mmCIF file of C-alpha atoms in Angstrom:
data_model
loop_
_atom_site.group_PDB
_atom_site.id
_atom_site.type_symbol
_atom_site.label_atom_id
_atom_site.label_comp_id
_atom_site.label_asym_id
_atom_site.label_seq_id
_atom_site.Cartn_x
_atom_site.Cartn_y
_atom_site.Cartn_z
ATOM 1 C CA MET A 1 -28.999 81.853 1.564
ATOM 2 C CA PHE A 2 -27.923 78.717 -0.321
ATOM 3 C CA SER A 3 -25.140 76.677 1.255
ATOM 4 C CA THR A 4 -22.614 74.842 -0.917
ATOM 5 C CA SER A 5 -21.882 72.177 1.705
ATOM 6 C CA LYS A 6 -25.150 70.239 1.104
ATOM 7 C CA PRO A 7 -24.496 69.596 -2.621
ATOM 8 C CA ARG A 8 -20.916 68.616 -1.787
ATOM 9 C CA GLN A 9 -22.102 66.167 0.856
ATOM 10 C CA LEU A 10 -24.642 64.714 -1.557
ATOM 11 C CA CYS A 11 -22.010 64.396 -4.286
ATOM 12 C CA GLY A 12 -19.625 62.715 -1.836
ATOM 13 C CA ALA A 13 -22.306 60.259 -0.721
ATOM 14 C CA LEU A 14 -23.185 59.391 -4.322
ATOM 15 C CA LEU A 15 -19.502 58.904 -5.151
ATOM 16 C CA ALA A 16 -19.068 56.574 -2.167
ATOM 17 C CA LEU A 17 -22.169 54.615 -3.197
ATOM 18 C CA ALA A 18 -20.900 54.261 -6.775
ATOM 19 C CA ALA A 19 -17.475 53.108 -5.557
ATOM 20 C CA THR A 20 -19.109 50.503 -3.339
ATOM 21 C CA ALA A 21 -21.279 49.257 -6.194
ATOM 22 C CA LEU A 22 -18.255 48.938 -8.457
ATOM 23 C CA ALA A 23 -16.320 47.014 -5.807
ATOM 24 C CA LEU A 24 -19.048 44.359 -5.345
ATOM 25 C CA PRO A 25 -18.127 42.292 -8.445
ATOM 26 C CA CYS A 26 -14.614 41.877 -7.009
ATOM 27 C CA ALA A 27 -16.056 39.605 -4.347
ATOM 28 C CA ALA A 28 -16.900 36.924 -6.947
ATOM 29 C CA GLN A 29 -13.332 36.113 -7.941
ATOM 30 C CA TRP A 30 -11.470 32.876 -8.520
ATOM 31 C CA LYS A 31 -7.906 32.664 -7.241
ATOM 32 C CA TRP A 32 -5.518 29.848 -8.196
ATOM 33 C CA ARG A 33 -1.850 28.971 -8.579
ATOM 34 C CA ASP A 34 -0.787 28.191 -12.149
ATOM 35 C CA ALA A 35 1.817 25.604 -13.244
ATOM 36 C CA GLN A 36 4.661 28.132 -12.799
ATOM 37 C CA GLY A 37 3.516 28.898 -9.223
ATOM 38 C CA HIS A 38 2.122 32.360 -9.989
ATOM 39 C CA ILE A 39 -1.138 33.447 -8.363
ATOM 40 C CA GLN A 40 -3.889 34.124 -10.913
ATOM 41 C CA TYR A 41 -7.185 35.970 -10.409
ATOM 42 C CA SER A 42 -10.253 35.825 -12.622
ATOM 43 C CA ASP A 43 -14.012 36.083 -12.598
ATOM 44 C CA ARG A 44 -14.107 32.811 -14.546
ATOM 45 C CA PRO A 45 -13.100 29.316 -13.374
ATOM 46 C CA PRO A 46 -9.478 28.293 -13.970
ATOM 47 C CA PRO A 47 -8.539 26.105 -16.945
ATOM 48 C CA ASN A 48 -8.980 22.325 -16.721
ATOM 49 C CA GLU A 49 -5.261 21.694 -16.251
ATOM 50 C CA VAL A 50 -5.280 23.492 -12.867
ATOM 51 C CA ARG A 51 -5.637 20.919 -10.057
ATOM 52 C CA ASP A 52 -8.273 21.372 -7.359
ATOM 53 C CA ARG A 53 -5.631 21.737 -4.645
ATOM 54 C CA ASP A 54 -4.147 24.723 -6.548
ATOM 55 C CA ILE A 55 -7.462 26.606 -6.439
ATOM 56 C CA LEU A 56 -7.045 28.968 -3.492
ATOM 57 C CA THR A 57 -10.399 30.783 -3.511
ATOM 58 C CA ARG A 58 -13.731 30.110 -5.146
ATOM 59 C CA PRO A 59 -16.697 32.485 -5.239
ATOM 60 C CA ALA A 60 -19.252 31.609 -2.585
ATOM 61 C CA ALA A 61 -21.843 30.960 -5.290
ATOM 62 C CA ALA A 62 -19.536 28.608 -7.215
ATOM 63 C CA PRO A 63 -19.226 25.121 -5.714
ATOM 64 C CA ALA A 64 -16.589 22.702 -6.979
ATOM 65 C CA ALA A 65 -19.116 21.074 -9.314
ATOM 66 C CA GLN A 66 -19.380 24.308 -11.316
ATOM 67 C CA ARG A 67 -15.782 24.019 -12.524
ATOM 68 C CA PRO A 68 -15.214 22.042 -15.744
ATOM 69 C CA ALA A 69 -14.453 18.368 -15.120
ATOM 70 C CA GLN A 70 -10.858 17.132 -14.876
ATOM 71 C CA GLY A 71 -10.117 13.833 -16.557
ATOM 72 C CA ALA A 72 -12.211 10.693 -16.759
ATOM 73 C CA SER A 73 -12.621 10.115 -13.016
ATOM 74 C CA ALA A 74 -14.164 13.546 -12.488
ATOM 75 C CA ALA A 75 -16.404 13.089 -15.506
ATOM 76 C CA ALA A 76 -17.522 9.705 -14.157
ATOM 77 C CA GLY A 77 -18.399 11.297 -10.829
ATOM 78 C CA ALA A 78 -15.664 9.522 -8.852
ATOM 79 C CA PRO A 79 -14.034 11.497 -6.075
ATOM 80 C CA SER A 80 -10.641 12.908 -6.995
ATOM 81 C CA GLY A 81 -9.132 12.192 -3.570
ATOM 82 C CA VAL A 82 -7.781 15.748 -3.362
ATOM 83 C CA ALA A 83 -9.275 18.086 -0.806
ATOM 84 C CA SER A 84 -10.662 21.211 -2.413
ATOM 85 C CA ALA A 85 -10.025 24.713 -1.117
ATOM 86 C CA PRO A 86 -12.574 26.269 1.208
ATOM 87 C CA THR A 87 -15.522 27.602 -0.743
ATOM 88 C CA SER A 88 -16.497 30.417 1.570
ATOM 89 C CA ASP A 89 -14.810 33.535 2.785
ATOM 90 C CA PRO A 90 -14.194 33.626 6.562
ATOM 91 C CA ALA A 91 -15.330 37.261 6.679
ATOM 92 C CA ILE A 92 -18.647 36.325 5.073
ATOM 93 C CA GLU A 93 -19.098 33.424 7.498
ATOM 94 C CA ALA A 94 -18.284 35.720 10.432
ATOM 95 C CA ARG A 95 -20.843 38.259 9.181
ATOM 96 C CA LYS A 96 -23.454 35.491 8.835
ATOM 97 C CA ARG A 97 -22.744 34.403 12.419
ATOM 98 C CA GLN A 98 -23.091 38.025 13.591
ATOM 99 C CA ILE A 99 -26.426 38.384 11.815
ATOM 100 C CA GLN A 100 -27.657 35.071 13.263
ATOM 101 C CA ALA A 101 -26.509 36.095 16.758
ATOM 102 C CA ALA A 102 -28.313 39.437 16.397
ATOM 103 C CA GLN A 103 -31.489 37.654 15.276
ATOM 104 C CA ASP A 104 -31.229 35.209 18.195
ATOM 105 C CA GLN A 105 -30.697 38.095 20.620
ATOM 106 C CA GLY A 106 -33.705 39.907 19.145
ATOM 107 C CA LYS A 107 -35.840 36.802 19.637
ATOM 108 C CA ARG A 108 -34.641 36.433 23.242
ATOM 109 C CA ASP A 109 -35.393 40.118 23.881
ATOM 110 C CA GLU A 110 -38.872 39.758 22.387
ATOM 111 C CA ASP A 111 -39.531 36.620 24.479
ATOM 112 C CA ALA A 112 -38.421 38.483 27.626
ATOM 113 C CA ARG A 113 -40.669 41.429 26.735
ATOM 114 C CA VAL A 114 -43.656 39.099 26.231
ATOM 115 C CA ALA A 115 -42.916 37.355 29.544
ATOM 116 C CA ARG A 116 -42.781 40.715 31.376
ATOM 117 C CA GLN A 117 -46.048 41.752 29.717
ATOM 118 C CA LYS A 118 -47.714 38.514 30.841
ATOM 119 C CA VAL A 119 -46.565 39.076 34.423
ATOM 120 C CA GLU A 120 -48.006 42.619 34.334
ATOM 121 C CA ASN A 121 -51.272 41.374 32.784
ATOM 122 C CA CYS A 122 -51.506 38.679 35.432
ATOM 123 C CA ALA A 123 -51.061 41.163 38.269
ATOM 124 C CA ARG A 124 -53.643 43.546 36.780
ATOM 125 C CA ALA A 125 -56.137 40.728 36.179
ATOM 126 C CA LYS A 126 -55.771 39.433 39.755
ATOM 127 C CA GLU A 127 -56.284 42.923 41.159
ATOM 128 C CA TYR A 128 -59.324 43.499 38.920
ATOM 129 C CA ALA A 129 -60.788 40.105 39.854
ATOM 130 C CA ARG A 130 -60.434 40.983 43.556
ATOM 131 C CA THR A 131 -62.138 44.330 42.917
ATOM 132 C CA VAL A 132 -65.031 42.804 40.947
ATOM 133 C CA GLU A 133 -65.575 39.998 43.460
ATOM 134 C CA SER A 134 -65.352 42.331 46.485
ATOM 135 C CA GLY A 135 -68.903 43.541 46.007
ATOM 136 C CA GLN A 136 -68.082 47.229 45.917
ATOM 137 C CA ARG A 137 -69.826 49.332 43.298
ATOM 138 C CA ILE A 138 -67.912 49.667 40.011
ATOM 139 C CA THR A 139 -68.570 52.344 37.426
ATOM 140 C CA ARG A 140 -67.650 52.691 33.791
ATOM 141 C CA THR A 141 -67.758 55.614 31.424
ATOM 142 C CA ASN A 142 -69.958 54.980 28.395
ATOM 143 C CA GLU A 143 -69.458 56.363 24.875
ATOM 144 C CA LYS A 144 -71.400 59.530 25.809
ATOM 145 C CA GLY A 145 -69.015 60.216 28.691
ATOM 146 C CA GLU A 146 -71.557 59.312 31.344
ATOM 147 C CA ARG A 147 -70.796 57.135 34.376
ATOM 148 C CA GLU A 148 -72.686 53.828 34.595
ATOM 149 C CA PHE A 149 -72.726 51.328 37.458
ATOM 150 C CA LEU A 150 -72.202 47.631 36.676
ATOM 151 C CA ASP A 151 -75.155 45.405 37.491
ATOM 152 C CA ASP A 152 -74.782 41.822 38.768
ATOM 153 C CA ALA A 153 -74.743 40.251 35.275
ATOM 154 C CA GLN A 154 -72.072 42.669 34.048
ATOM 155 C CA ARG A 155 -70.064 42.070 37.226
ATOM 156 C CA ALA A 156 -70.241 38.273 36.617
ATOM 157 C CA ARG A 157 -69.059 38.713 33.010
ATOM 158 C CA GLU A 158 -66.159 40.915 34.155
ATOM 159 C CA ALA A 159 -65.166 38.359 36.800
ATOM 160 C CA ALA A 160 -65.221 35.561 34.204
ATOM 161 C CA ARG A 161 -63.112 37.647 31.820
ATOM 162 C CA ALA A 162 -60.595 38.370 34.583
ATOM 163 C CA ARG A 163 -60.386 34.635 35.395
ATOM 164 C CA GLU A 164 -59.696 33.866 31.695
ATOM 165 C CA ILE A 165 -56.838 36.366 31.658
ATOM 166 C CA ILE A 166 -55.477 34.888 34.902
ATOM 167 C CA ALA A 167 -55.660 31.385 33.402
ATOM 168 C CA SER A 168 -53.809 32.405 30.241
ATOM 169 C CA ASP A 169 -51.172 34.800 31.654
ATOM 170 C CA CYS A 170 -50.524 33.486 35.182
ATOM 171 C CA ARG A 171 -48.612 30.254 34.547
#
């Protein structure tokens, strides 16, 4: 029997996705105080007569140099002497820090996993080296499923391989 809840859930998910996509352009907004003291919002930079200190928010992708120049000193490249408003949103910066912290934690976790693996490899290699050098008979199963005993040359190669693993993983 066909359930009506699945199409409703799908429709709700698509509606939420569309609403999110429509809200994204709102993040790239300019916010400034005009000459009368009113707060203005726009997706375009404020007019030239608005001073830098009256610009309250700039889009993260729009540095101060993107705004049209003010007067001769700005056109000549001289500093205006007025501190500009912060160019990034604190929420965005906090999210970037969270992402960086998560990446750092992931790297630390991976390094710890590799270190544990090396300790395990070292212990196995030492045990295998003791077994190979003990002189007892060692067998292997070949590709046909048959047991084969290691001869002296094979035993020497296995001992050398175990020593290489010990040298690389036991530091």
